[in-house]
PDB file of C-alpha atoms and ligand atoms in Angstrom:
ATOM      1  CA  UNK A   1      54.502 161.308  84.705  1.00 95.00           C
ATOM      2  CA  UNK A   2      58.255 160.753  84.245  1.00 97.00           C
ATOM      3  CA  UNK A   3      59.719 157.379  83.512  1.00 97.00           C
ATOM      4  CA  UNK A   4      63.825 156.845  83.863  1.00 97.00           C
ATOM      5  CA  UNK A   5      65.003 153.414  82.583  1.00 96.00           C
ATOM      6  CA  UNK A   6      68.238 152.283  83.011  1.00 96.00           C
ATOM      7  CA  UNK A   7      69.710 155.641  81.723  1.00 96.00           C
ATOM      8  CA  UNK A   8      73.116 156.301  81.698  1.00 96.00           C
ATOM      9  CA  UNK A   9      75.156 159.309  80.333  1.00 96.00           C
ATOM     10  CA  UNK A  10      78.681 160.083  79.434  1.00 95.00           C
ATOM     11  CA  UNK A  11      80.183 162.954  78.390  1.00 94.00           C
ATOM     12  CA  UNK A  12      83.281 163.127  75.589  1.00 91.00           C
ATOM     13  CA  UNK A  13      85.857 165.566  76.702  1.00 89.00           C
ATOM     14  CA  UNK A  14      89.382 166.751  74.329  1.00 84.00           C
ATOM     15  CA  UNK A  15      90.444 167.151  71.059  1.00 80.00           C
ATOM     16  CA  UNK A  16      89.609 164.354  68.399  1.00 76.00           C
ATOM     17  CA  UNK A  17      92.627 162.166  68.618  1.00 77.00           C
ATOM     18  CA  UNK A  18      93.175 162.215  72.518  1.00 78.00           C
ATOM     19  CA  UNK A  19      88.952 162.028  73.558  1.00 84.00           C
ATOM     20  CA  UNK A  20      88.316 161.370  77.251  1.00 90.00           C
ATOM     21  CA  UNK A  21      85.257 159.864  78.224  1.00 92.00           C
ATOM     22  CA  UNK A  22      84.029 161.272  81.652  1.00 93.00           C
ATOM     23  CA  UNK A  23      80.712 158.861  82.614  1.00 94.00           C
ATOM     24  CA  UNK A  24      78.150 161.166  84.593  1.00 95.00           C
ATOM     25  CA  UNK A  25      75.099 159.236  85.219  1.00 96.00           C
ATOM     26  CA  UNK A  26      75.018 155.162  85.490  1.00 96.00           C
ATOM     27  CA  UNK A  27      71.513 153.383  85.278  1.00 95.00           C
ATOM     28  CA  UNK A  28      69.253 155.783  86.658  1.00 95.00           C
ATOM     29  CA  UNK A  29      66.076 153.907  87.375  1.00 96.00           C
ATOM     30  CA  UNK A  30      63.485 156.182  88.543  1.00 95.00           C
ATOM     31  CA  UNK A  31      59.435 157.370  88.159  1.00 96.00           C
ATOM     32  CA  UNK A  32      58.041 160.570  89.121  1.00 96.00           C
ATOM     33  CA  UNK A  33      54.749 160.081  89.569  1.00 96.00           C
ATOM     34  CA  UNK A  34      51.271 162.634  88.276  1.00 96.00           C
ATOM     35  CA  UNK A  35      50.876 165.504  91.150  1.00 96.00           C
ATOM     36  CA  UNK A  36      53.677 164.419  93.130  1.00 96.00           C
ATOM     37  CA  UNK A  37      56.684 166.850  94.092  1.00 97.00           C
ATOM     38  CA  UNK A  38      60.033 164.856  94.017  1.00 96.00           C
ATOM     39  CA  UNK A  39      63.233 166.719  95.035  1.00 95.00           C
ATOM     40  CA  UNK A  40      66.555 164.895  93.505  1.00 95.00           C
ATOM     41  CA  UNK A  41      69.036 165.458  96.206  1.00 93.00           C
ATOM     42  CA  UNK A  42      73.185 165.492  95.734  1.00 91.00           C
ATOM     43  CA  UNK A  43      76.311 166.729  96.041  1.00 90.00           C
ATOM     44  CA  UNK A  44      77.564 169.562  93.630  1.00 89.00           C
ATOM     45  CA  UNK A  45      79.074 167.807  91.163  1.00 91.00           C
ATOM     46  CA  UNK A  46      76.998 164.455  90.860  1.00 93.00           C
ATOM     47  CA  UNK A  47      74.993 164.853  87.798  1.00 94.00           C
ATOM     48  CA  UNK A  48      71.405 166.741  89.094  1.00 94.00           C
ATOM     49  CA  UNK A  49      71.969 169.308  86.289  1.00 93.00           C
ATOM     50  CA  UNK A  50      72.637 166.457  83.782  1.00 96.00           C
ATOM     51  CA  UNK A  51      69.718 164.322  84.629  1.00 96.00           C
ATOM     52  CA  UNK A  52      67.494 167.341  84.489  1.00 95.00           C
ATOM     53  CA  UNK A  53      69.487 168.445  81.104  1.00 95.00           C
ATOM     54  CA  UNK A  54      68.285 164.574  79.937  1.00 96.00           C
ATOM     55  CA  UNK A  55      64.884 164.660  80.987  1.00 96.00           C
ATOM     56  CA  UNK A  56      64.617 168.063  79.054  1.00 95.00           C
ATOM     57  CA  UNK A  57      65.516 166.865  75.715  1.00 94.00           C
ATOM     58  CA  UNK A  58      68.580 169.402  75.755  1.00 93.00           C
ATOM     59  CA  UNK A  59      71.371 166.507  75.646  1.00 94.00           C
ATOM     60  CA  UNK A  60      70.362 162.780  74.697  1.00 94.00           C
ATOM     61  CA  UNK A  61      71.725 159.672  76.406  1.00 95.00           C
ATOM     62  CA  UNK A  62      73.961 157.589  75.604  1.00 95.00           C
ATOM     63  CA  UNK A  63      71.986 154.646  76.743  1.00 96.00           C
ATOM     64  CA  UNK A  64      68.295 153.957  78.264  1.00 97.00           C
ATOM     65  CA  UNK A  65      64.862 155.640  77.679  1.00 96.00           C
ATOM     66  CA  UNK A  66      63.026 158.214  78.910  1.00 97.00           C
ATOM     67  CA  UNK A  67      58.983 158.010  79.171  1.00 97.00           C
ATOM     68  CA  UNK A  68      57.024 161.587  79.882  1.00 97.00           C
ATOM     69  CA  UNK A  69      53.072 161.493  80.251  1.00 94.00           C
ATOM     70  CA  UNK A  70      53.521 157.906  78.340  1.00 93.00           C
ATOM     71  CA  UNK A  71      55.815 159.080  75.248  1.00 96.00           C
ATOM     72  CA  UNK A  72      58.956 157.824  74.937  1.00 96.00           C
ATOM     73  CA  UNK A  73      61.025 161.403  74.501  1.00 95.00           C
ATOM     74  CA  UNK A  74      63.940 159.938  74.654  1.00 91.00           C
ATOM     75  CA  UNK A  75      63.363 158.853  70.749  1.00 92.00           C
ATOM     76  CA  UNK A  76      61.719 162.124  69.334  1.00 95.00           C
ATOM     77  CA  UNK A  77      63.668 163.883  67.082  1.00 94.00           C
ATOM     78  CA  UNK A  78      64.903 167.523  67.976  1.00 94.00           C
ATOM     79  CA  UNK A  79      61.840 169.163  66.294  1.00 95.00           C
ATOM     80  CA  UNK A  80      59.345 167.016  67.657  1.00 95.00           C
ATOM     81  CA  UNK A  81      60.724 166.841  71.393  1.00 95.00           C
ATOM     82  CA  UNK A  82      61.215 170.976  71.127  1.00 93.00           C
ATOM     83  CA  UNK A  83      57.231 170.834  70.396  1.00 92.00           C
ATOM     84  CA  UNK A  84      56.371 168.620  73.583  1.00 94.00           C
ATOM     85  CA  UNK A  85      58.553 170.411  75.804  1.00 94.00           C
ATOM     86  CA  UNK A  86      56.653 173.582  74.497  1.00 90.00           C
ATOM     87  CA  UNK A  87      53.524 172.036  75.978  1.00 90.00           C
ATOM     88  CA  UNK A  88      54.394 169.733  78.573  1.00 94.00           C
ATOM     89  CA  UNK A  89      57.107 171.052  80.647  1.00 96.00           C
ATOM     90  CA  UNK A  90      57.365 174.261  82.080  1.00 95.00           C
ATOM     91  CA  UNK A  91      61.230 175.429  83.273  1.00 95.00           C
ATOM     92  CA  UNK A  92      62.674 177.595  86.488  1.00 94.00           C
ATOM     93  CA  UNK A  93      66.412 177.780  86.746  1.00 92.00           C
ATOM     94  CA  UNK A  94      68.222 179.247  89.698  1.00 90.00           C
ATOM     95  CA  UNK A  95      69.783 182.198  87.918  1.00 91.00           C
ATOM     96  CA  UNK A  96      65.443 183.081  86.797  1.00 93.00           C
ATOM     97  CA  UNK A  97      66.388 183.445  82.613  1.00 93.00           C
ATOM     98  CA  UNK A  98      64.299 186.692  82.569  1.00 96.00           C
ATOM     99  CA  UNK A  99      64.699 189.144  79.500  1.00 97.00           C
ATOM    100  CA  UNK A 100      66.062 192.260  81.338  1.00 97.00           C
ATOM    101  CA  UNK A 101      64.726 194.723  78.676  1.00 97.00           C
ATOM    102  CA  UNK A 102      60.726 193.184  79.467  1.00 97.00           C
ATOM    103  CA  UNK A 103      58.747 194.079  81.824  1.00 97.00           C
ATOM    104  CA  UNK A 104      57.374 191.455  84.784  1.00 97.00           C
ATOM    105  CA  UNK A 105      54.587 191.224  82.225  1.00 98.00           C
ATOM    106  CA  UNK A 106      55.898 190.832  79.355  1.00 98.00           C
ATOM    107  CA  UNK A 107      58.423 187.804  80.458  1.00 97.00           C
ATOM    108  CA  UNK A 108      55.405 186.186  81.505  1.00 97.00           C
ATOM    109  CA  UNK A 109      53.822 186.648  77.785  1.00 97.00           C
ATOM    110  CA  UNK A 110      56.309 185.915  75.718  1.00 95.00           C
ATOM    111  CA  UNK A 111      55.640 182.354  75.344  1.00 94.00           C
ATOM    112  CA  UNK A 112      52.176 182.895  74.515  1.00 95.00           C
ATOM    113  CA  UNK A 113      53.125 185.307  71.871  1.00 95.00           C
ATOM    114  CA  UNK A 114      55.515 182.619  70.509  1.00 90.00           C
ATOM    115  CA  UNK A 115      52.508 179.897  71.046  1.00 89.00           C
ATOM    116  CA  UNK A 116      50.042 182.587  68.587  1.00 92.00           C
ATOM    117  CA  UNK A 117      47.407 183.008  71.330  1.00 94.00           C
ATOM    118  CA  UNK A 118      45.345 186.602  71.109  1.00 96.00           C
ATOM    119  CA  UNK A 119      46.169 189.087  73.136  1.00 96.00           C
ATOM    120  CA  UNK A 120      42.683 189.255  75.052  1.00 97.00           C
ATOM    121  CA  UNK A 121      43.737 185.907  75.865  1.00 96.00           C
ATOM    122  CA  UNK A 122      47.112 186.512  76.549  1.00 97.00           C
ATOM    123  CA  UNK A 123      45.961 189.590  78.749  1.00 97.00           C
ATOM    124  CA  UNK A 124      43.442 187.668  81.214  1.00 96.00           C
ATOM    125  CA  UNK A 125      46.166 184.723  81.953  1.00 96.00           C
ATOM    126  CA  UNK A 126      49.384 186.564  82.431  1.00 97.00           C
ATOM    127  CA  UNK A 127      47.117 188.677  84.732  1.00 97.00           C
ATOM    128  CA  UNK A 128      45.761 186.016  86.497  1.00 94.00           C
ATOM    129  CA  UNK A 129      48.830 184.114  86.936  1.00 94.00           C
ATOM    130  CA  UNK A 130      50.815 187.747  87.908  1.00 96.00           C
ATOM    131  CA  UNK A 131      48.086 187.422  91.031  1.00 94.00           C
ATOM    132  CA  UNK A 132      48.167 183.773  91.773  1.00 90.00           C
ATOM    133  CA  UNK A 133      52.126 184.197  92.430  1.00 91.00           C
ATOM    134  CA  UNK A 134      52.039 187.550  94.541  1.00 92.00           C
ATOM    135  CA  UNK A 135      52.826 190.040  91.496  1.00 94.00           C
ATOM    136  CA  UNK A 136      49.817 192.040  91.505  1.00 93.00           C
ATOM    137  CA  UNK A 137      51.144 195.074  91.694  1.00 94.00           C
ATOM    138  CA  UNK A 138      54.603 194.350  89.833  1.00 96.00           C
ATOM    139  CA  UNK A 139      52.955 194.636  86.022  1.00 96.00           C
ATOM    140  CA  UNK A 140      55.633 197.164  84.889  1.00 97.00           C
ATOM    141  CA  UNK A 141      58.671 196.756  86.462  1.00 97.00           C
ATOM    142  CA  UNK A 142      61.784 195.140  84.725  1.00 97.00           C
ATOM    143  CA  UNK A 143      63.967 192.542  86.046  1.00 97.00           C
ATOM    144  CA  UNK A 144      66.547 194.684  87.551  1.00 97.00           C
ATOM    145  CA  UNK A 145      63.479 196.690  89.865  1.00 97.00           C
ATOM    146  CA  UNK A 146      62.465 193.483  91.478  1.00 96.00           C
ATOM    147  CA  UNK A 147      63.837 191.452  94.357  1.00 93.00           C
ATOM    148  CA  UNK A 148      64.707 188.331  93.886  1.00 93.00           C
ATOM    149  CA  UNK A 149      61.837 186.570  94.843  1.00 93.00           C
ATOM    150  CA  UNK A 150      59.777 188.506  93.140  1.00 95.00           C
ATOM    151  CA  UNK A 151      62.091 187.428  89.845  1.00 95.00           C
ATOM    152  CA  UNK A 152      62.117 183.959  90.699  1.00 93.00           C
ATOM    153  CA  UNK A 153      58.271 184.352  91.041  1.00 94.00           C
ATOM    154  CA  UNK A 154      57.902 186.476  87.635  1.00 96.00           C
ATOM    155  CA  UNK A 155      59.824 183.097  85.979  1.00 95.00           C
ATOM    156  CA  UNK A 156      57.339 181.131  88.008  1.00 94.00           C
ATOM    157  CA  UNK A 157      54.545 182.451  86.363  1.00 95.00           C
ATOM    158  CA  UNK A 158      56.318 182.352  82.699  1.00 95.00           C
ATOM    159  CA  UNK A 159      57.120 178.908  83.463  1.00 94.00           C
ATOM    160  CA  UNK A 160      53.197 177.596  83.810  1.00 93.00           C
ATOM    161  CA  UNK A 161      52.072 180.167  81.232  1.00 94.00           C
ATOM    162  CA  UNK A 162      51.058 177.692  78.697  1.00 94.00           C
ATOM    163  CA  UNK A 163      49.791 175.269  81.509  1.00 92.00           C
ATOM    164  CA  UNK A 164      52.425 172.330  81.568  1.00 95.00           C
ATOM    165  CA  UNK A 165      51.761 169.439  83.054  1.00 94.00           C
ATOM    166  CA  UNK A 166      55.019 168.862  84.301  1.00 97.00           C
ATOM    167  CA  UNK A 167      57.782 171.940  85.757  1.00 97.00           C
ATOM    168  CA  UNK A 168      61.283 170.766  86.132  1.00 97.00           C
ATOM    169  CA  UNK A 169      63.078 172.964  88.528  1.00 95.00           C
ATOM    170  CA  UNK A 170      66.893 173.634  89.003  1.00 94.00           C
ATOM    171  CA  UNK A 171      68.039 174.858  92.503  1.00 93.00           C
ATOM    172  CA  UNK A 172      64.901 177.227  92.159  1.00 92.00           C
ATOM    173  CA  UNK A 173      65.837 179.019  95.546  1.00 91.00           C
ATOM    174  CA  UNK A 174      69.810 179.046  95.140  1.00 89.00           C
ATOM    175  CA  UNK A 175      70.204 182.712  94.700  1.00 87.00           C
ATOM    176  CA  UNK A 176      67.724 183.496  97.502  1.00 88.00           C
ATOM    177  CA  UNK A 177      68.160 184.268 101.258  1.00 90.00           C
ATOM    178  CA  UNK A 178      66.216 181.778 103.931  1.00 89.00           C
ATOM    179  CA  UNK A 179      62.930 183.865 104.279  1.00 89.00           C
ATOM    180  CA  UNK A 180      62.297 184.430 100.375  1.00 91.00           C
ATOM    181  CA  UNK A 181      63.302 180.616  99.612  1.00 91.00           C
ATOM    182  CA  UNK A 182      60.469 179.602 102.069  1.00 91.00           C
ATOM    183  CA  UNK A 183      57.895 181.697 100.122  1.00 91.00           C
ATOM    184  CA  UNK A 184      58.735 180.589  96.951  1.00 91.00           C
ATOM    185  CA  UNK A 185      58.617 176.892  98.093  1.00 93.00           C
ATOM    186  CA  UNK A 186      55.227 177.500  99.397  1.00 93.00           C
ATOM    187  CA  UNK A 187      54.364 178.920  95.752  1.00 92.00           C
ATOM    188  CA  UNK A 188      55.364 175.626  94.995  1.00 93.00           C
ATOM    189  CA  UNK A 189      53.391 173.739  97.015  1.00 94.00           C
ATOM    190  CA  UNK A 190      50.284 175.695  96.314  1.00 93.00           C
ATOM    191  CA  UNK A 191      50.486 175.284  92.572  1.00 92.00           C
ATOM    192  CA  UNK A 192      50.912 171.729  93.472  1.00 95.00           C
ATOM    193  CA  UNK A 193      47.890 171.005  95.763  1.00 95.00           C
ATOM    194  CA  UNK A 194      45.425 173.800  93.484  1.00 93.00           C
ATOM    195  CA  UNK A 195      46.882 172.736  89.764  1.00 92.00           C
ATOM    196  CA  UNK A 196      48.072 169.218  90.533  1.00 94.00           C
ATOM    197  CA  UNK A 197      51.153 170.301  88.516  1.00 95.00           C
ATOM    198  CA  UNK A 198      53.853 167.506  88.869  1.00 97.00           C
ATOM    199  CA  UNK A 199      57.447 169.465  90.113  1.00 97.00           C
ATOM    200  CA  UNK A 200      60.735 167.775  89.816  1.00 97.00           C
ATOM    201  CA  UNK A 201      63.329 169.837  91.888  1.00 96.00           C
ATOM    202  CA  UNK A 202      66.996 169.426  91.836  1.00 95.00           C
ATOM    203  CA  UNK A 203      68.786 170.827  95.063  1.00 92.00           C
ATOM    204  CA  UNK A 204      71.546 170.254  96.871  1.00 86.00           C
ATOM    205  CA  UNK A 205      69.579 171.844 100.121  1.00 86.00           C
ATOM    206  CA  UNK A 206      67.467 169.681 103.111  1.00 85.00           C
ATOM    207  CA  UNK A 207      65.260 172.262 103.753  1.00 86.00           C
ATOM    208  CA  UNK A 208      64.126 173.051 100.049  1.00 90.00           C
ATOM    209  CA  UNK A 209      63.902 168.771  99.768  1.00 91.00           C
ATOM    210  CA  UNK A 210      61.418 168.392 102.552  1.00 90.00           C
ATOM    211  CA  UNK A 211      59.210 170.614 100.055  1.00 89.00           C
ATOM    212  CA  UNK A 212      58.997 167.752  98.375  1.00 92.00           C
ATOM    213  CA  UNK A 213      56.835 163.984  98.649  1.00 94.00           C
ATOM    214  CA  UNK A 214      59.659 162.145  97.921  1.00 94.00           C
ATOM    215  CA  UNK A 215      63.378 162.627  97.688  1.00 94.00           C
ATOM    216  CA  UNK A 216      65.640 161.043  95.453  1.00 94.00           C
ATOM    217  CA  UNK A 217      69.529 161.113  95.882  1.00 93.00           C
ATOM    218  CA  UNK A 218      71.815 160.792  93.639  1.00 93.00           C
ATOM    219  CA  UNK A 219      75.913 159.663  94.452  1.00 93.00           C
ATOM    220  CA  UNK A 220      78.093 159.631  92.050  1.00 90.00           C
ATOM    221  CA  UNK A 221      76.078 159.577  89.227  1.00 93.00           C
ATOM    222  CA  UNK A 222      73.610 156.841  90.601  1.00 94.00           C
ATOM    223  CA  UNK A 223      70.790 156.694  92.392  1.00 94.00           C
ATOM    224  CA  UNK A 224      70.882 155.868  96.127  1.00 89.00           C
ATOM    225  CA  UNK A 225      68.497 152.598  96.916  1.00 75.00           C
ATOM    226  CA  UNK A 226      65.912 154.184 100.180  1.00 63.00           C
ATOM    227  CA  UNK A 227      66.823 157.849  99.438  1.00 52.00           C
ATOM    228  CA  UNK A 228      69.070 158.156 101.716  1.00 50.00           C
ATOM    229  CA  UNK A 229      70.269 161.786 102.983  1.00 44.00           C
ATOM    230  CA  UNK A 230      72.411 164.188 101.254  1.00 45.00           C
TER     231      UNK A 230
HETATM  232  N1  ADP B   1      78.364 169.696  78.900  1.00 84.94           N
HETATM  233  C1  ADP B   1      79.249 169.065  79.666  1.00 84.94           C
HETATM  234  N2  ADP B   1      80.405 168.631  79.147  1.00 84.94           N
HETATM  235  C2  ADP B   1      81.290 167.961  79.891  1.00 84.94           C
HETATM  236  N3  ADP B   1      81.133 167.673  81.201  1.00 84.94           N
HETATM  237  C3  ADP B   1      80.014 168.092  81.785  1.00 84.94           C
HETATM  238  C4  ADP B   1      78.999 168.814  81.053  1.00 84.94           C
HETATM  239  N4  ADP B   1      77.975 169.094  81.900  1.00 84.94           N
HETATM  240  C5  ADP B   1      78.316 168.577  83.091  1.00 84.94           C
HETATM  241  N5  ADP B   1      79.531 167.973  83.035  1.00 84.94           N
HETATM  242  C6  ADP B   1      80.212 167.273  84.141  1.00 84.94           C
HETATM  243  O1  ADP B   1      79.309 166.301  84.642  1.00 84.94           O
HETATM  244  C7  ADP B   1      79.410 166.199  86.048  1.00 84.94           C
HETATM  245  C8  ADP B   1      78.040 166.420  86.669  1.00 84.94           C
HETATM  246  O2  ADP B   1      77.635 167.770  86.469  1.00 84.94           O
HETATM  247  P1  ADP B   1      76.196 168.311  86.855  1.00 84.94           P
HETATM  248  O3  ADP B   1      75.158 167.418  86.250  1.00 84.94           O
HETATM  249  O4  ADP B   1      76.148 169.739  86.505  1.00 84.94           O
HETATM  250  O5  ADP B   1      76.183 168.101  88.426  1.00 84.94           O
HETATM  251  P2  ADP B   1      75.285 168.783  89.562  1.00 84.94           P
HETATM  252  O6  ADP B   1      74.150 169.495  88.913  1.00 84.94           O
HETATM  253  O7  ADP B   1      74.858 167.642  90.439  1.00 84.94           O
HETATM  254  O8  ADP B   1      76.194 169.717  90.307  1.00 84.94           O
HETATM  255  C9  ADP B   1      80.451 167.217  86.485  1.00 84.94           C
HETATM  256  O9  ADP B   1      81.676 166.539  86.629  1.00 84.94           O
HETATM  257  C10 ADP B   1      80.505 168.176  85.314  1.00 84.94           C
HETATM  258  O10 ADP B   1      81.765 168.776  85.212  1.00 84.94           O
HETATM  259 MG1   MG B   2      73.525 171.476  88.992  1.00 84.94          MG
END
């Protein structure tokens, strides 16, 4: 699903005549592979964020190539990887991104409005995806009525709205307390196992890592040979 190859990113820091260069990520080889759940594991501070930044098309590298579902991203232009990410990769961040002035329901629709679909369309899958995550009952409410599972969970369903095949996930339980981070992992794992949807999940947690197949950590901007532990 995702193919890393000898990636590296720097970032240039200061004014034009006095630029510091401030290398992040050194040749990151890595695969994720279709249906599998791989947490990248590392201290704050060691370029998760930036990797998943990479991977996203939101910043390009300054060296190395990035393959998802067999196309080389890393070489689309802006327009053209804005379009695949549309349909290929579906996004949950740890602060949820919701639009506080939508409803639960209409967060989850937005990005089929954006895609065109009709709203009988749009009606039976943000309904059935508002039930598959636990939101049954939550059709109305805005951001700022709901816990935050239930928000994270809301940006769960917006996030496989238009049925990626891929959902890259940034400290997806961060803002949540122990009990609500273990329900939302097992969200995870059931969209996993019933969809086969691939997850890629930056933490900096053990617990939320074991959710994963696979862990990958990263030190100082590389990737540790056996995975070894935080
Ligand atoms: N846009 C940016 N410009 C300059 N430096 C950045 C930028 N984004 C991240 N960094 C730096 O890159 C390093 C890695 O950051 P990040 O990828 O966010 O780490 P993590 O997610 O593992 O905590 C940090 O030193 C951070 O300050
Ligand atoms: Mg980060």
């Amino acid at each position: 699903m995702i193919q890393i190859r000898e990636l590296s990113h720097h970032f240039k820091l200061g004014k034009k005549d006095q630029k510091v260069i401030l290398p992040v990520l050194k040749d990151i080889t890595m695969e994720v592979g279709k249906g599998e759940i791989v947490s990248v594991v590392g201290k704050s501070g060691s370029g998760k964020s930036t990797l998943l930044n990479l991977i996203s098309g939101f910043i390009r590298p300054t060296e190395g190539d990035i393959w998802i579902d067999g196309v080389q991203v890393s070489e689309l232009s802006e327009a053209k990887f804005a379009d695949f990410r549309l349909k290929h990769i579906g996004f949950i961040f740890q602060s949820f991104q919701l639009i506080p002035s939508m409803t639960a329901y209409q967060n989850i629709e937005l990005p089929l409005i954006l895609k065109g679909e009709d709203e009988k369309k749009r009606q039976e899958k943000v309904i059935r995806l508002m039930e598959k995550v636990g939101l049954g009952d939550f059709k109305d409410h805005y951001p700022s009525e709901l816990s935050g599972g239930q928000q994270q969970r809301v940006s769960i369903a917006r996030a496989l709205v238009l049925e990626p095949t891929l959902i890259l996930a940034d400290e997806p339980t961060g803002s949540l307390d122990s009990e609500t981070e273990a329900e939302i992992l097992e969200i995870i794992q059931k969209l996993n196992r019933e969809l086969g949807i691939t997850f890629l999940i930056i933490t900096h947690d053990e617990e939320v890592a074991q959710t994963g197949h696979r862990t990958i950590s990263i030190k100082d901007g590389r990737v540790m040979k056996g995975g070894a532990a935080i």
